[in-house]
mmCIF file of N, CA, C and O in Angstrom:
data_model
loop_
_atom_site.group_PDB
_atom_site.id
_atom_site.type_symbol
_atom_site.label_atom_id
_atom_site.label_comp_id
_atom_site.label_asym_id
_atom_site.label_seq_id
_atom_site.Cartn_x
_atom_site.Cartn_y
_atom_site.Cartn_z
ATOM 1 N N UNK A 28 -21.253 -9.067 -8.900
ATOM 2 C CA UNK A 28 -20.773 -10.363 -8.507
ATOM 3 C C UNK A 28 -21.951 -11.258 -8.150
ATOM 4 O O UNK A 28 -23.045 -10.829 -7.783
ATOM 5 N N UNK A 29 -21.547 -12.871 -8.327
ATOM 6 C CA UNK A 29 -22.768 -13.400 -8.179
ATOM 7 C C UNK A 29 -23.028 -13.801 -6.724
ATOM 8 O O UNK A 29 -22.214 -14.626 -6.309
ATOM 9 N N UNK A 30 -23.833 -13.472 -5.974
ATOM 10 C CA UNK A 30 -24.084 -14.133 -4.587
ATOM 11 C C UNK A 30 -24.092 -15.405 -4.482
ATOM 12 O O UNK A 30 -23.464 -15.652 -3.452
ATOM 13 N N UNK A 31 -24.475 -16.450 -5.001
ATOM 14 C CA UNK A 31 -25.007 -17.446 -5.865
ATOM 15 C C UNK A 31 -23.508 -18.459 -4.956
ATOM 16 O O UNK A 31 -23.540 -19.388 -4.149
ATOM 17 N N UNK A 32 -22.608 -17.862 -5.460
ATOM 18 C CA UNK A 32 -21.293 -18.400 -5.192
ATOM 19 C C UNK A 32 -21.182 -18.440 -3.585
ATOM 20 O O UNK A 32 -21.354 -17.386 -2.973
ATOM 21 N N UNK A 33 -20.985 -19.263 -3.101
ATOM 22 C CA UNK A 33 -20.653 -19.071 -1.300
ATOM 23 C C UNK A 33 -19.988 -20.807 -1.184
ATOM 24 O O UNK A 33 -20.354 -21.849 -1.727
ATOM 25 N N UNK A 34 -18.863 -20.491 -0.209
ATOM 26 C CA UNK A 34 -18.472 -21.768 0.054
ATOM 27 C C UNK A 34 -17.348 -21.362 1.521
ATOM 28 O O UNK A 34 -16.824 -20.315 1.902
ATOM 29 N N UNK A 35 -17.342 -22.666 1.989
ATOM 30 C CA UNK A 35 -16.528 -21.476 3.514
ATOM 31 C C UNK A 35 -15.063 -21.696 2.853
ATOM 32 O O UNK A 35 -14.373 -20.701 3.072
ATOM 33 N N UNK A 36 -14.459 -22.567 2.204
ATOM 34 C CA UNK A 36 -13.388 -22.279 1.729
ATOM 35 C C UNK A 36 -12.909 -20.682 1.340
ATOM 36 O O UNK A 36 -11.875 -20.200 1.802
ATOM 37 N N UNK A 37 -13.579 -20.135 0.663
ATOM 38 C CA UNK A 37 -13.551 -18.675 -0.001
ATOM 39 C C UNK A 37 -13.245 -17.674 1.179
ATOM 40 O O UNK A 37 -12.721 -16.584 0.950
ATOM 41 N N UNK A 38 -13.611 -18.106 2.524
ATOM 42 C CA UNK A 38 -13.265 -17.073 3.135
ATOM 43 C C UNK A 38 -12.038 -17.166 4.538
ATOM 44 O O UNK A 38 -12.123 -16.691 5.670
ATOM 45 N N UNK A 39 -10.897 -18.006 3.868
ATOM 46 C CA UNK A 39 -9.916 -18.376 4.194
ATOM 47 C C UNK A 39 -9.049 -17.802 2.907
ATOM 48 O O UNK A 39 -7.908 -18.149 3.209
ATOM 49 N N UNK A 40 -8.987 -17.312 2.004
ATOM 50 C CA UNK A 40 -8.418 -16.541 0.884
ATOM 51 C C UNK A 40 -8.124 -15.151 1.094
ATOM 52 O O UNK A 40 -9.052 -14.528 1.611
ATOM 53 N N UNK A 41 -7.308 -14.637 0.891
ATOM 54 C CA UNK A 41 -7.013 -13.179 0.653
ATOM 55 C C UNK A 41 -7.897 -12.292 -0.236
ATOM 56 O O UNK A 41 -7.995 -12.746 -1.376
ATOM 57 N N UNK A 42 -8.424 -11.391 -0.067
ATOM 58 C CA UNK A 42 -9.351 -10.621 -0.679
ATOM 59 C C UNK A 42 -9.082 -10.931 -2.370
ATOM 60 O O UNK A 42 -9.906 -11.464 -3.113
ATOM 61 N N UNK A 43 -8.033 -10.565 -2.670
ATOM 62 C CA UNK A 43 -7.811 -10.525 -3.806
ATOM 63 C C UNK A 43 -7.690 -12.076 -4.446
ATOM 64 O O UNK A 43 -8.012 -12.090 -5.634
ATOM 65 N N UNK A 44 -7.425 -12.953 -4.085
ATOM 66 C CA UNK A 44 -7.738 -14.469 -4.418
ATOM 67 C C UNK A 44 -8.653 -14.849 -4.457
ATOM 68 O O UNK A 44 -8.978 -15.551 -5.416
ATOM 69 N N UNK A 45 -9.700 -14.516 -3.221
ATOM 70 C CA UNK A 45 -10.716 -14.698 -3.393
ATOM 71 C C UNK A 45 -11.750 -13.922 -4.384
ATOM 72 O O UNK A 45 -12.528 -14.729 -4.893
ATOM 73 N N UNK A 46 -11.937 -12.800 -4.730
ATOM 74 C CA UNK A 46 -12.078 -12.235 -5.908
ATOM 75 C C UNK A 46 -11.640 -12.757 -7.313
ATOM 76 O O UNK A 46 -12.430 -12.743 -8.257
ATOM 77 N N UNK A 47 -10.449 -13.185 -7.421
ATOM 78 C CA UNK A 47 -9.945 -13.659 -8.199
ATOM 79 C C UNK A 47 -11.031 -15.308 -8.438
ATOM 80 O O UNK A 47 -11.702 -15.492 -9.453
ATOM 81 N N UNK A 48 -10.978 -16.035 -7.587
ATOM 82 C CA UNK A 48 -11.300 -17.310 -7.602
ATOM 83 C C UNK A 48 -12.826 -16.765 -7.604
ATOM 84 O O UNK A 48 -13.294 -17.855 -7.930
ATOM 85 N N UNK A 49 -14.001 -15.916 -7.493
ATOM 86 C CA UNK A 49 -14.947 -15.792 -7.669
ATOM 87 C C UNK A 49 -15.749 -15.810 -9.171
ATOM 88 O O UNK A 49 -16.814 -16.293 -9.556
ATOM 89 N N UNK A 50 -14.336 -14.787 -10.001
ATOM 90 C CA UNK A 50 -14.572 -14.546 -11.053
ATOM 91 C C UNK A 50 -14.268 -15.886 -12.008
ATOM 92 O O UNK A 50 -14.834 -16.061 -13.087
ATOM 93 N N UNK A 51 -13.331 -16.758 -11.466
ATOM 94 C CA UNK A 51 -12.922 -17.810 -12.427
ATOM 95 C C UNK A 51 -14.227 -18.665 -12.072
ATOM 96 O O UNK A 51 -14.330 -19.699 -12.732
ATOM 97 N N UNK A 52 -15.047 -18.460 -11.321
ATOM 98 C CA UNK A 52 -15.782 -19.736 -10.510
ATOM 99 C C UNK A 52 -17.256 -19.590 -11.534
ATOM 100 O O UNK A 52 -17.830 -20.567 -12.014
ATOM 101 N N UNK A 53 -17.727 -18.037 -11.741
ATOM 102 C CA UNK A 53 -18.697 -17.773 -12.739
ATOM 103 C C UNK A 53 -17.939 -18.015 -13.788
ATOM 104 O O UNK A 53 -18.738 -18.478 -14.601
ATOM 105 N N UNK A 54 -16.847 -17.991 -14.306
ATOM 106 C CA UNK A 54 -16.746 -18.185 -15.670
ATOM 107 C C UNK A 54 -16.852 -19.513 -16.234
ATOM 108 O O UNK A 54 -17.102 -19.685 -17.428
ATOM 109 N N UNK A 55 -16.652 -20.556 -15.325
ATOM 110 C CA UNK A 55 -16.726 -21.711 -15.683
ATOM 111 C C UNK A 55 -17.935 -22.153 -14.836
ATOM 112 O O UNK A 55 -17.559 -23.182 -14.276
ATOM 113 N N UNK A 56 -19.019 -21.923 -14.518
ATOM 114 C CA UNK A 56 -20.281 -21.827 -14.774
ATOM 115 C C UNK A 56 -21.011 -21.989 -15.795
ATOM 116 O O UNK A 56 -21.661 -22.932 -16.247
ATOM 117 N N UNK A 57 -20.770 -20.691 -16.169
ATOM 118 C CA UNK A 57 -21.030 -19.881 -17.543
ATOM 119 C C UNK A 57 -20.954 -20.653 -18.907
ATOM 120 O O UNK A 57 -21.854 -20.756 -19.741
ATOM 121 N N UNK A 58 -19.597 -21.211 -18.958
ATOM 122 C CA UNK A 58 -19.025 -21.755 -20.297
ATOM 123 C C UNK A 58 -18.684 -23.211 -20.334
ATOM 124 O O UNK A 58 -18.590 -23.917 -21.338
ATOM 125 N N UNK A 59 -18.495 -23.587 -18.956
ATOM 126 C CA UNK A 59 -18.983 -25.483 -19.098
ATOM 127 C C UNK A 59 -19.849 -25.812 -18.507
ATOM 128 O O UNK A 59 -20.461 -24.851 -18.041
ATOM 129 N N UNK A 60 -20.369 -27.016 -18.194
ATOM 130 C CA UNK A 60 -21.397 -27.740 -17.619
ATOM 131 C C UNK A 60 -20.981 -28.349 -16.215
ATOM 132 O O UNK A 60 -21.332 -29.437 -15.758
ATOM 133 N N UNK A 61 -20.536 -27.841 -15.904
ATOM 134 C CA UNK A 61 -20.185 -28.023 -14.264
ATOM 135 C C UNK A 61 -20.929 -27.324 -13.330
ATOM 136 O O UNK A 61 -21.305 -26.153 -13.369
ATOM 137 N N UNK A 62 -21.117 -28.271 -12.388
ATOM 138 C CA UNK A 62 -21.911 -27.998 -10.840
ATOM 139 C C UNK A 62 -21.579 -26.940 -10.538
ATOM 140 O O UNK A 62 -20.489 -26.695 -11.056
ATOM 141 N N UNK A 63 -21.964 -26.101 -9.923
ATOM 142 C CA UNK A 63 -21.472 -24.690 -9.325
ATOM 143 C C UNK A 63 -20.678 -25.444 -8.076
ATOM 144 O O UNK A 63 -19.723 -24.814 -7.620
ATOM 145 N N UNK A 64 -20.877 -26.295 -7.682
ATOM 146 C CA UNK A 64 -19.695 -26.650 -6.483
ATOM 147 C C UNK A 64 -18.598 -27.164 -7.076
ATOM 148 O O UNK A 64 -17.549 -26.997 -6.453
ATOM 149 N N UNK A 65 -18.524 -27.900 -8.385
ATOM 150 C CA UNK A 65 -17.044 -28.484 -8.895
ATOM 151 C C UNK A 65 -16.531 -26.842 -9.078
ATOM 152 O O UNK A 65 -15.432 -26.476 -8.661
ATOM 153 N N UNK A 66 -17.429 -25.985 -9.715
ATOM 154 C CA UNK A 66 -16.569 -24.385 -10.499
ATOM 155 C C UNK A 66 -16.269 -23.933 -9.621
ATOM 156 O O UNK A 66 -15.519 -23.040 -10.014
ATOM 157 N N UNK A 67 -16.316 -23.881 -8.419
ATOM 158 C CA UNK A 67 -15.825 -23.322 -7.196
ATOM 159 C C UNK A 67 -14.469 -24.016 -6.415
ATOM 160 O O UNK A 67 -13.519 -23.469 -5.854
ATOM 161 N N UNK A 68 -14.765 -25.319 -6.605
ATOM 162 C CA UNK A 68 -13.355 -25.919 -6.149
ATOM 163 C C UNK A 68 -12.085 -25.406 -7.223
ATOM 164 O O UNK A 68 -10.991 -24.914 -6.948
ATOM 165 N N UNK A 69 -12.711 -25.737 -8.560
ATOM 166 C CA UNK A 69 -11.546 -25.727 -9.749
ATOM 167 C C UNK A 69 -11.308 -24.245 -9.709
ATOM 168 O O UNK A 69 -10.287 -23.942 -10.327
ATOM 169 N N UNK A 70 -12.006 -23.125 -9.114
ATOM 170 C CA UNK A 70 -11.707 -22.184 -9.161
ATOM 171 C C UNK A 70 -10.775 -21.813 -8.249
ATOM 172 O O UNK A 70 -9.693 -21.259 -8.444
ATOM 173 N N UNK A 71 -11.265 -22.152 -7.272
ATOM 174 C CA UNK A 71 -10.215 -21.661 -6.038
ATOM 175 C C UNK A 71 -8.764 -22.299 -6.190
ATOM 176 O O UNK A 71 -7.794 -21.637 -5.820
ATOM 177 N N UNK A 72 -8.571 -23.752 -6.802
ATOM 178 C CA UNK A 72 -6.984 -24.363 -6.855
ATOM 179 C C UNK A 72 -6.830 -23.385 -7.716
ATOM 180 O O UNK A 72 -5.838 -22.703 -7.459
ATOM 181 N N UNK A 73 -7.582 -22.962 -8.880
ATOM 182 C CA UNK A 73 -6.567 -22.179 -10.303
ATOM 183 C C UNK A 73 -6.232 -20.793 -9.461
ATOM 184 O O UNK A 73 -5.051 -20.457 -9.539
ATOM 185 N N UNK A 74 -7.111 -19.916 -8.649
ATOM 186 C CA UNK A 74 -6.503 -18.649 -7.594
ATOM 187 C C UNK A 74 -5.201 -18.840 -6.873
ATOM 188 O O UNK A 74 -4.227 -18.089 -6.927
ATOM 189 N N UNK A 75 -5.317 -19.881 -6.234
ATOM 190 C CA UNK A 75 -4.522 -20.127 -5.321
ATOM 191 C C UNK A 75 -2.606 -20.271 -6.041
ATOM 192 O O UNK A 75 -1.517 -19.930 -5.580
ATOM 193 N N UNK A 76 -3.000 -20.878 -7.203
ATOM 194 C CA UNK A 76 -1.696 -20.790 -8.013
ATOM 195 C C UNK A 76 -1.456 -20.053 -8.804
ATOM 196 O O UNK A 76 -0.285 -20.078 -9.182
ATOM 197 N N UNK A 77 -2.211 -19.222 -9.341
ATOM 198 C CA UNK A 77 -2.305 -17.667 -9.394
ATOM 199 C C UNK A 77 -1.709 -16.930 -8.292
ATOM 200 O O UNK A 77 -0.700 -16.296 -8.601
ATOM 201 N N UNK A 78 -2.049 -16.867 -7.205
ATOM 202 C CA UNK A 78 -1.499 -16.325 -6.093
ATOM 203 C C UNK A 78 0.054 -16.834 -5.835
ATOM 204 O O UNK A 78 1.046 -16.112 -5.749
ATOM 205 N N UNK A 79 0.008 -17.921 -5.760
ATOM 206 C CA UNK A 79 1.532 -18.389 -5.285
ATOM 207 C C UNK A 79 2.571 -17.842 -6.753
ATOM 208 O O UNK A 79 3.485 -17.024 -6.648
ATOM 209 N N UNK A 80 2.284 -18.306 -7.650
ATOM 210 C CA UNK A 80 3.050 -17.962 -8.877
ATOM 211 C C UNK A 80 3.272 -15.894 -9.155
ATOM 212 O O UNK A 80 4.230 -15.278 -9.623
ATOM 213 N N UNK A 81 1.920 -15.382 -8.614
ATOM 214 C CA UNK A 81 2.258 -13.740 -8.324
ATOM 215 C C UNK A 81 3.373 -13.645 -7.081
ATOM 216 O O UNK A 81 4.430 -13.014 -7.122
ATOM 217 N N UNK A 82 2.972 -14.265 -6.209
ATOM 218 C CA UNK A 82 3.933 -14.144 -4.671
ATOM 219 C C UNK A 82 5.941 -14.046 -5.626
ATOM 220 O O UNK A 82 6.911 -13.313 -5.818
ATOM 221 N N UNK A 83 5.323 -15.519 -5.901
ATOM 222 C CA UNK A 83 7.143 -16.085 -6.664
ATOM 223 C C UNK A 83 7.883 -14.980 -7.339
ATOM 224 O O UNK A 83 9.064 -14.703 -7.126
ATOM 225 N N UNK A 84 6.874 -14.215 -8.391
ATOM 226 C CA UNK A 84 7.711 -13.374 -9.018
ATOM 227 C C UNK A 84 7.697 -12.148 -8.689
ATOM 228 O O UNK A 84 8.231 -11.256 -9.348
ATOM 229 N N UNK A 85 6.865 -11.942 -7.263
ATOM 230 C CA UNK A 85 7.159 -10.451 -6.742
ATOM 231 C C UNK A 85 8.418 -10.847 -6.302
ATOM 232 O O UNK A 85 9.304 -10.027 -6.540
ATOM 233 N N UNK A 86 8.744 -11.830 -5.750
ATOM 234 C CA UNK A 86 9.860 -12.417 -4.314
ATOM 235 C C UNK A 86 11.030 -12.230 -5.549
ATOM 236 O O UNK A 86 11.940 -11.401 -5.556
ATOM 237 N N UNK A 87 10.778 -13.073 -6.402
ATOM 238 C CA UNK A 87 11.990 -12.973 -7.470
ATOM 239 C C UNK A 87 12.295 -12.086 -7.966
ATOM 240 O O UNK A 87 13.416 -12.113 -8.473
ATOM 241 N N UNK A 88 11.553 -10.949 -8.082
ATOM 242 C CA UNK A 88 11.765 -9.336 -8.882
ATOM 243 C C UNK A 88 12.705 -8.542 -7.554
ATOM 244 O O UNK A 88 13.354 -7.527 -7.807
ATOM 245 N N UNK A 89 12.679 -9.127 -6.181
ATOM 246 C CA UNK A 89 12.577 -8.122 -5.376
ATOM 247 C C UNK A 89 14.286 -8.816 -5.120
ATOM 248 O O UNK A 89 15.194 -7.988 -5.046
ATOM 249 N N UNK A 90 14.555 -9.954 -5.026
ATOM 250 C CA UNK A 90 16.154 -10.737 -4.720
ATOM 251 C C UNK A 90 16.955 -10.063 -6.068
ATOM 252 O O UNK A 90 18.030 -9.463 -6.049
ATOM 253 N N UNK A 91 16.149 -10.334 -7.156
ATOM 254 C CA UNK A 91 17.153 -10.005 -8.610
ATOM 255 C C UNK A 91 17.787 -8.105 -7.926
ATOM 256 O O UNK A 91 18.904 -7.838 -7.484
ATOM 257 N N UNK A 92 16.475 -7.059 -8.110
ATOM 258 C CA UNK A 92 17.399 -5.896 -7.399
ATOM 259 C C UNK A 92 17.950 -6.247 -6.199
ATOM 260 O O UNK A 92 19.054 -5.776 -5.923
ATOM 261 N N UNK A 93 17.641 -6.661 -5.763
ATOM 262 C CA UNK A 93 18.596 -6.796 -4.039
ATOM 263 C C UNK A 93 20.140 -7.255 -4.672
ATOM 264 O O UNK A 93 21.055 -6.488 -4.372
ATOM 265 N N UNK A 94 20.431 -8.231 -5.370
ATOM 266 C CA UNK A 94 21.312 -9.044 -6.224
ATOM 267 C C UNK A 94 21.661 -7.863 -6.778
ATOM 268 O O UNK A 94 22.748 -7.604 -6.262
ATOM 269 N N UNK A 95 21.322 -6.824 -7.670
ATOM 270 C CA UNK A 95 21.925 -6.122 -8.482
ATOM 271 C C UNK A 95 22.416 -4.691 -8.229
ATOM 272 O O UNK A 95 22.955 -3.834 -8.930
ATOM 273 N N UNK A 96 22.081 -4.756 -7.155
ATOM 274 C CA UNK A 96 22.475 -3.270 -6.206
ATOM 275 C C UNK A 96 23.803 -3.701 -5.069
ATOM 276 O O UNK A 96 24.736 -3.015 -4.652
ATOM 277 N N UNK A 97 23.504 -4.815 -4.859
ATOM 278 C CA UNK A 97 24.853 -5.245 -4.041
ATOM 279 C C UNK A 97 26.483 -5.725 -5.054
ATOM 280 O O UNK A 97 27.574 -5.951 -4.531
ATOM 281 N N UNK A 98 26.133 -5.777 -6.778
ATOM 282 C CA UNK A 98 27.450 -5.562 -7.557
ATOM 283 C C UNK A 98 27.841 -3.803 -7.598
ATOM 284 O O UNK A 98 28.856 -3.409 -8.173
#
């Protein structure tokens, strides 16, 4: 991982978001021409809805059986 990356936002994230948003943050480094501080912002919104959109469909996987055990 790159050290390179540090921002105090990142450590208000859940391990795994933040990991997540680390790796998106070098990749668009890497492959556009963006500041390492824009790839870090754009990284962390794209984690963060990553995260919420994983949350949604654990929550939704978990009501559908709840829903289908109570017919």
């Amino acid at each position: 991982m790159n050290q390179n990356i540090n921002s105090p936002e990142l450590a208000y994230l859940s391990p795994t978001t933040r990991e997540r948003a680390i790796m998106l943050a070098q990749e668009l480094i890497n492959s556009n021409n963006l500041t390492p501080a824009d790839a870090i912002r754009t990284a962390i919104l794209q984690a963060k809805d990553w995260a919420v959109k994983s949350v949604n469909r654990n929550v939704w996987k978990k009501l559908k059986q709840v829903d289908s055990e109570g017919l």
